[in-house]
PDB file of C-alpha atoms in Angstrom:
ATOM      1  CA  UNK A  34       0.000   0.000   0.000  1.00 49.00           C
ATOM      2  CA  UNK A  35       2.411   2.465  -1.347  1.00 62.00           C
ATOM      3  CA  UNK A  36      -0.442   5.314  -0.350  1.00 74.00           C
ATOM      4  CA  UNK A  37      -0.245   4.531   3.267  1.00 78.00           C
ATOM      5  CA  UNK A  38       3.600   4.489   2.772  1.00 82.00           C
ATOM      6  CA  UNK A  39       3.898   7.925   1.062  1.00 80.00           C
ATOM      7  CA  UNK A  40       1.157   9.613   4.122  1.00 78.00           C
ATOM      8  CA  UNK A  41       3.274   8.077   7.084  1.00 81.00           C
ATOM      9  CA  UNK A  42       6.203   9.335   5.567  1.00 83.00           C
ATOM     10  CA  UNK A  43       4.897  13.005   4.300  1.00 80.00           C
ATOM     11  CA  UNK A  44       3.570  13.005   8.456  1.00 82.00           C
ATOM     12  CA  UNK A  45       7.244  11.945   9.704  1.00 81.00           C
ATOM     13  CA  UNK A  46       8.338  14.776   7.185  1.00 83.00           C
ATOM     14  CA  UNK A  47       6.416  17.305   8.986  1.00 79.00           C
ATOM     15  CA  UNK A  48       6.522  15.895  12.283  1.00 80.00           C
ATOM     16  CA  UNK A  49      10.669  17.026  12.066  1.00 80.00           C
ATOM     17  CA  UNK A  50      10.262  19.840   9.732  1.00 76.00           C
ATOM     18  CA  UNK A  51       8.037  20.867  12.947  1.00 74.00           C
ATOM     19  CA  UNK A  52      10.004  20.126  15.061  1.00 75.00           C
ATOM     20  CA  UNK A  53      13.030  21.750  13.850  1.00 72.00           C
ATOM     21  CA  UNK A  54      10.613  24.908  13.516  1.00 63.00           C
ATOM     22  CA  UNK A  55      10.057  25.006  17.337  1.00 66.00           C
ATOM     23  CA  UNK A  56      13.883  24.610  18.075  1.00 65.00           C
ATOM     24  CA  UNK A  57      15.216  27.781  16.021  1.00 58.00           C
ATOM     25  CA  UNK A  58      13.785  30.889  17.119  1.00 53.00           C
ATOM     26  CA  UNK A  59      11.958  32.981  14.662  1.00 51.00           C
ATOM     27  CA  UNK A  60       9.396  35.940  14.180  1.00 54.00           C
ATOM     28  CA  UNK A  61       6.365  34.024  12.932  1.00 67.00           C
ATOM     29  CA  UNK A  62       5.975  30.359  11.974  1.00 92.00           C
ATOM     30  CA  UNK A  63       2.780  28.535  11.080  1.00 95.00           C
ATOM     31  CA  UNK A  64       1.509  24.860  10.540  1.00 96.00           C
ATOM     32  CA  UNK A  65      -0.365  25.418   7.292  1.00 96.00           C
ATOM     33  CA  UNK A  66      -3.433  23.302   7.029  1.00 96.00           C
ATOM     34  CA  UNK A  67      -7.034  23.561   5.130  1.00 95.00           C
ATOM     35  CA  UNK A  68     -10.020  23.454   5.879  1.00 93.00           C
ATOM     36  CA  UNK A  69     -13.307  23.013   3.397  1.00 89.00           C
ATOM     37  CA  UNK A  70     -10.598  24.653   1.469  1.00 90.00           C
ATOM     38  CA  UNK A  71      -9.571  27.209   3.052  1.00 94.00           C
ATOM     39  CA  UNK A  72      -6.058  28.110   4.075  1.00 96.00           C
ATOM     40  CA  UNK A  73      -5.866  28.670   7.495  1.00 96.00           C
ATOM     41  CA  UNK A  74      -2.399  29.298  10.075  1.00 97.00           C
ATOM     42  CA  UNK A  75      -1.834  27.657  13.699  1.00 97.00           C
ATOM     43  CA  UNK A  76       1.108  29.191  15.425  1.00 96.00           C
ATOM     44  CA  UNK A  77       3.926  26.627  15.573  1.00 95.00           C
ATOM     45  CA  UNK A  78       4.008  27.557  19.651  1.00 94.00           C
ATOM     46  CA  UNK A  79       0.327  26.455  20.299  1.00 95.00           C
ATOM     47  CA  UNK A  80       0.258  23.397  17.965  1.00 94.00           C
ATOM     48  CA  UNK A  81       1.106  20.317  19.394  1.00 92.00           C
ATOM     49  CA  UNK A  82       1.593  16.948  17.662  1.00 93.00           C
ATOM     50  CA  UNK A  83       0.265  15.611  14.701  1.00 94.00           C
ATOM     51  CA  UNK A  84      -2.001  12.682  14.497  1.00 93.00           C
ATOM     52  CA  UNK A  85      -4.475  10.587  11.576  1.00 91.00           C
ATOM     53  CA  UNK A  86      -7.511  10.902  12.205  1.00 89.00           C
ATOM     54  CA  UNK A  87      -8.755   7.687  12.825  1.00 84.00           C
ATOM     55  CA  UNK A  88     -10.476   5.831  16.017  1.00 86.00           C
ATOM     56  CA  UNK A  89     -12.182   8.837  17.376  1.00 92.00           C
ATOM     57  CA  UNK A  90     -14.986   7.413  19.448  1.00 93.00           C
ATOM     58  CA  UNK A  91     -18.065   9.388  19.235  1.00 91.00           C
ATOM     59  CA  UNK A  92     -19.986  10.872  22.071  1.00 88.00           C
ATOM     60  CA  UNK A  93     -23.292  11.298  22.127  1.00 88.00           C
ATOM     61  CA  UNK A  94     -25.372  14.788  22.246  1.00 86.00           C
ATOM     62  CA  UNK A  95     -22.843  16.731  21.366  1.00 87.00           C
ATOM     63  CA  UNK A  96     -22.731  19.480  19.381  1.00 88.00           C
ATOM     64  CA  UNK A  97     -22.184  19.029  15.482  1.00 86.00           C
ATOM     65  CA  UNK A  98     -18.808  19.948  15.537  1.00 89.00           C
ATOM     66  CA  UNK A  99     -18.084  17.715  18.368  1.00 90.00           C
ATOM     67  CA  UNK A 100     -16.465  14.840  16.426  1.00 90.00           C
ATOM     68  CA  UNK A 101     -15.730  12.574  19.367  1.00 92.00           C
ATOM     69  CA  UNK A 102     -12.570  11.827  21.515  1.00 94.00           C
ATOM     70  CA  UNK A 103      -9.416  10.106  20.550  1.00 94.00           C
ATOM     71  CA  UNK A 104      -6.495   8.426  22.826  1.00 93.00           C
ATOM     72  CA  UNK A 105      -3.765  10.242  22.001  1.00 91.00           C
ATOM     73  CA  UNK A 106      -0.635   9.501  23.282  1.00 88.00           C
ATOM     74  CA  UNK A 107      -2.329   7.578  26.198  1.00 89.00           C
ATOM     75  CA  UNK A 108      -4.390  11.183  27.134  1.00 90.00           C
ATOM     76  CA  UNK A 109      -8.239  11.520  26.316  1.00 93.00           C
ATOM     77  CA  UNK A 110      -8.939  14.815  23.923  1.00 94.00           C
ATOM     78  CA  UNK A 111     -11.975  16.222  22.363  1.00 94.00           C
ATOM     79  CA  UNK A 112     -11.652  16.147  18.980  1.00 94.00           C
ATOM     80  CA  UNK A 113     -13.434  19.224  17.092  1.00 93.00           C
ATOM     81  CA  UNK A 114     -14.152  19.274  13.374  1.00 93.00           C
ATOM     82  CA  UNK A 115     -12.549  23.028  12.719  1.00 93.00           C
ATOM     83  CA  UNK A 116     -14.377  23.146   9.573  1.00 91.00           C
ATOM     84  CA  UNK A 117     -17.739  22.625  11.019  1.00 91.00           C
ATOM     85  CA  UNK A 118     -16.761  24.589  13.803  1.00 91.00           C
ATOM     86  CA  UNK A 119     -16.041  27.421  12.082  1.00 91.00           C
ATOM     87  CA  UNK A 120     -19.408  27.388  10.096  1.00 89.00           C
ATOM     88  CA  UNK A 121     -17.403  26.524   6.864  1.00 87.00           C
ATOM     89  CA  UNK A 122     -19.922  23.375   6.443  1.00 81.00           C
ATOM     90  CA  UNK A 123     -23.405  23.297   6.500  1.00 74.00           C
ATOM     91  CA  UNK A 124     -24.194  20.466   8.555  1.00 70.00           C
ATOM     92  CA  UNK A 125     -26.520  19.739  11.732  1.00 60.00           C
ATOM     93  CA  UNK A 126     -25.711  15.901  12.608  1.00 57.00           C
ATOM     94  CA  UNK A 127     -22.669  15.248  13.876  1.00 57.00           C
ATOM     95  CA  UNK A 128     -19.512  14.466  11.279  1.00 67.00           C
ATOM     96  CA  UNK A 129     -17.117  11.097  11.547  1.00 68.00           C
ATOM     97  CA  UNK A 130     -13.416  11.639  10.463  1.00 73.00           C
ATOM     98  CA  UNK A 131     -13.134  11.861   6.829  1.00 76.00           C
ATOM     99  CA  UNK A 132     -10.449  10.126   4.435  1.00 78.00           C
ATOM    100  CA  UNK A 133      -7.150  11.888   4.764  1.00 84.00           C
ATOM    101  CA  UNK A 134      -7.904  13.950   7.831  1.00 92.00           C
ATOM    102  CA  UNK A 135      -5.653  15.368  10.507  1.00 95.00           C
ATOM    103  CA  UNK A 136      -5.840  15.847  14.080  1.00 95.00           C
ATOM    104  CA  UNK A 137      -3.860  18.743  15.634  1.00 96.00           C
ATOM    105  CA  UNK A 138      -3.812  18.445  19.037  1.00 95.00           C
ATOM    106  CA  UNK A 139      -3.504  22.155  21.277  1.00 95.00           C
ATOM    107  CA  UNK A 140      -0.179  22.373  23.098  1.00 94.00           C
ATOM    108  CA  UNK A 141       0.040  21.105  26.648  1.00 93.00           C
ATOM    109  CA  UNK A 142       0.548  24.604  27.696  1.00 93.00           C
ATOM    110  CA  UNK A 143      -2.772  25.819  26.635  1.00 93.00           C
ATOM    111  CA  UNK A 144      -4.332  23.343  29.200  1.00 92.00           C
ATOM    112  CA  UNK A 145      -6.996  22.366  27.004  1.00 92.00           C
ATOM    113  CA  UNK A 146      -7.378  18.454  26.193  1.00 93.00           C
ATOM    114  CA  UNK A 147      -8.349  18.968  22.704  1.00 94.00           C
ATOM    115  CA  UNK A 148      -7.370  18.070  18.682  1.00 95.00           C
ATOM    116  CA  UNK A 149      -8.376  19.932  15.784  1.00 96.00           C
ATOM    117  CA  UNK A 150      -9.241  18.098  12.882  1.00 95.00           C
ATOM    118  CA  UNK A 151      -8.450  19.551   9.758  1.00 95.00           C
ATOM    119  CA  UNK A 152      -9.048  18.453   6.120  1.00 94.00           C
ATOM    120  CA  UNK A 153      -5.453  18.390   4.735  1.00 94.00           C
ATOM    121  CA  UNK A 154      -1.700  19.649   5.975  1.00 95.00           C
ATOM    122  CA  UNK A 155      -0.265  22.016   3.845  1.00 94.00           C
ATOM    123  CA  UNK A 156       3.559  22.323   5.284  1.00 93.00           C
ATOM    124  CA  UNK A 157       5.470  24.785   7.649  1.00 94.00           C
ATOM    125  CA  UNK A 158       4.686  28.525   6.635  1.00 94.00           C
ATOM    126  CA  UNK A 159       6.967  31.611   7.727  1.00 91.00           C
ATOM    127  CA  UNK A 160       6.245  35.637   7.784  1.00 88.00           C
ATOM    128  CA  UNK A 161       9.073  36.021   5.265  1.00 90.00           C
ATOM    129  CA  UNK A 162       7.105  34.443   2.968  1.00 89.00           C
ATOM    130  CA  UNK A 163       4.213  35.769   3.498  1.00 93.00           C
ATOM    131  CA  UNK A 164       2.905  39.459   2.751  1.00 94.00           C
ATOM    132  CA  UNK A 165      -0.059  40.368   5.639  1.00 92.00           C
ATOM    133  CA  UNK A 166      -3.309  42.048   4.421  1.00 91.00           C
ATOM    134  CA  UNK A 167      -4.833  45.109   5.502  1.00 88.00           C
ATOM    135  CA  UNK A 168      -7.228  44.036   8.751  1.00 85.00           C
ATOM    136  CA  UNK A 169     -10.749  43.012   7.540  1.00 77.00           C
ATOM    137  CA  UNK A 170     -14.085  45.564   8.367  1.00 79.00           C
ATOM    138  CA  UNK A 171     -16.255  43.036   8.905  1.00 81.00           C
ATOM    139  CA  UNK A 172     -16.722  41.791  12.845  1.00 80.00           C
ATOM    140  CA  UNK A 173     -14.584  38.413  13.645  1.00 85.00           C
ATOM    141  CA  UNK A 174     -14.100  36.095  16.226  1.00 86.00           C
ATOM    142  CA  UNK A 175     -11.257  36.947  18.562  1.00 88.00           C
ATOM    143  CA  UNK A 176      -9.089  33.917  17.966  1.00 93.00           C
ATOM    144  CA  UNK A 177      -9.005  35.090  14.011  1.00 92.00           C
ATOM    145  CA  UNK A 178      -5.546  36.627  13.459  1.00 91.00           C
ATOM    146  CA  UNK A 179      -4.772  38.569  10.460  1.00 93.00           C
ATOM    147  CA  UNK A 180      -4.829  37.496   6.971  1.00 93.00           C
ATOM    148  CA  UNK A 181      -1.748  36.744   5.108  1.00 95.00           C
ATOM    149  CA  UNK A 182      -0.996  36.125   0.993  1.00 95.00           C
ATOM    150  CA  UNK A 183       1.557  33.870  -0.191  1.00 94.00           C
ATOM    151  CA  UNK A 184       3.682  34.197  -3.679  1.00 94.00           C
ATOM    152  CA  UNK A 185       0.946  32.200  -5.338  1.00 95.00           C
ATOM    153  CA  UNK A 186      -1.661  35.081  -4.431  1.00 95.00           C
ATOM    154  CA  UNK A 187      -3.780  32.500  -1.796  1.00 95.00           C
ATOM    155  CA  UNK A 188      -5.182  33.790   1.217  1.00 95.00           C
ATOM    156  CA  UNK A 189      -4.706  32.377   4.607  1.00 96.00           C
ATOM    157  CA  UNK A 190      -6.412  32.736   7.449  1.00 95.00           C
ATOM    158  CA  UNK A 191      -4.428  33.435  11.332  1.00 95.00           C
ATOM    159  CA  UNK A 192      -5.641  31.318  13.703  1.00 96.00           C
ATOM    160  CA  UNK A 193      -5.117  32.118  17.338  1.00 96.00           C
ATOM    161  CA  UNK A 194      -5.483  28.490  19.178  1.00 96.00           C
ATOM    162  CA  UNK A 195      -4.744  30.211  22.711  1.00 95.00           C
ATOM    163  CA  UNK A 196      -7.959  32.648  21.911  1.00 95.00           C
ATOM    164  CA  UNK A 197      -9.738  29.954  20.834  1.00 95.00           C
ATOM    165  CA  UNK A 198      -9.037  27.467  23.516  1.00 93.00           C
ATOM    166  CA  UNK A 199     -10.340  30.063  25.898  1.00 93.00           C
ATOM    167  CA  UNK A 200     -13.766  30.865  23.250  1.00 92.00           C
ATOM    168  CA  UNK A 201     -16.740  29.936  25.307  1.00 91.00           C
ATOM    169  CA  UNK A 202     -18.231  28.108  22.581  1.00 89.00           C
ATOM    170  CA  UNK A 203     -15.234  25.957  22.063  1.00 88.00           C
ATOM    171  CA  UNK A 204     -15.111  24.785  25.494  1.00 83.00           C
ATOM    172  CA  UNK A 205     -18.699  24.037  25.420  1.00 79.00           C
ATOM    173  CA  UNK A 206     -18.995  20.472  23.854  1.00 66.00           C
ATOM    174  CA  UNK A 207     -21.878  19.204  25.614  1.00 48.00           C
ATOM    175  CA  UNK A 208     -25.217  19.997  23.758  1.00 41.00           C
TER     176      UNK A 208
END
């Protein structure tokens, strides 16, 4: 199964491309993953490890974005579907993991027990490469960052898991 091959080893990739990141200091650095396609950035310092998103046990009456809770590591986390969370899919049932997703789980420090799972990884990102765009007028949740454009002209969102580990809404998984 040279698929399974190629994803272990693109994970190991990151895995030490992130963890190189943490070890030389730098302005900005980003884990660069999408979500119902869009681009968003978790701050190297909040992210923790990386994970497949596979035997997430589901709970039951939670919220929609609740996904379920996953052993990881030998520690119990809440695993939230950042897409749905974020409103980016339309859905009012609860989703399961889908093919190819990720879990991020929050840094210890943040205290929070919790993954984000994301659609797809899209590598280490860096404020030199980057240009960031003018703040947006329209009201915004107070864990979005500012928005950044890379080389190629796409947009990525700032995401700031600290802010959002605190949101009320996050930490409120029971329905």
């Amino acid at each position: 199964m040279p698929s399974k091959d190629a994803l272990r080893e693109l994970q190991l990739r990151l895995a030490n491309r992130l963890q190189a990141a943490r070890e030389r200091p730098r302005e900005s650095g980003w884990l660069a993953v999408e979500c119902a396609q869009l681009g968003l950035l978790l701050p190297l310092a909040q992210a923790g490890e990386i994970h497949a998103a596979r035997q997430v046990a589901p709970v039951p009456h939670a919220k929609p974005w609740m996904v379920g809770v996953a052993n990881l590591r030998g520690q119990l986390n809440a695993v939230v579907d950042l897409g749905q969370f974020l409103h980016l899919r339309n859905s009012a049932t609860p989703t399961a993991p889908r093919t190819g997703a990720q879990l991020v789980m929050l840094n210890p420090s943040l205290r929070v027990n919790a993954a984000i799972m994301v659609d797809r990884l899209a590598g280490l990102r860096d404020s030199e490469q980057l240009e960031r765009l003018a703040p947006a007028s329209e009201a915004r949740p107070g864990f979005a960052g500012p928005s950044w454009r890379d080389p190629q002209g796409r947009v990525w969102q700032e995401l700031d898991l600290a802010a959002l580990a605190q949101d009320p809404q996050f930490l409120d998984v029971a329905a």
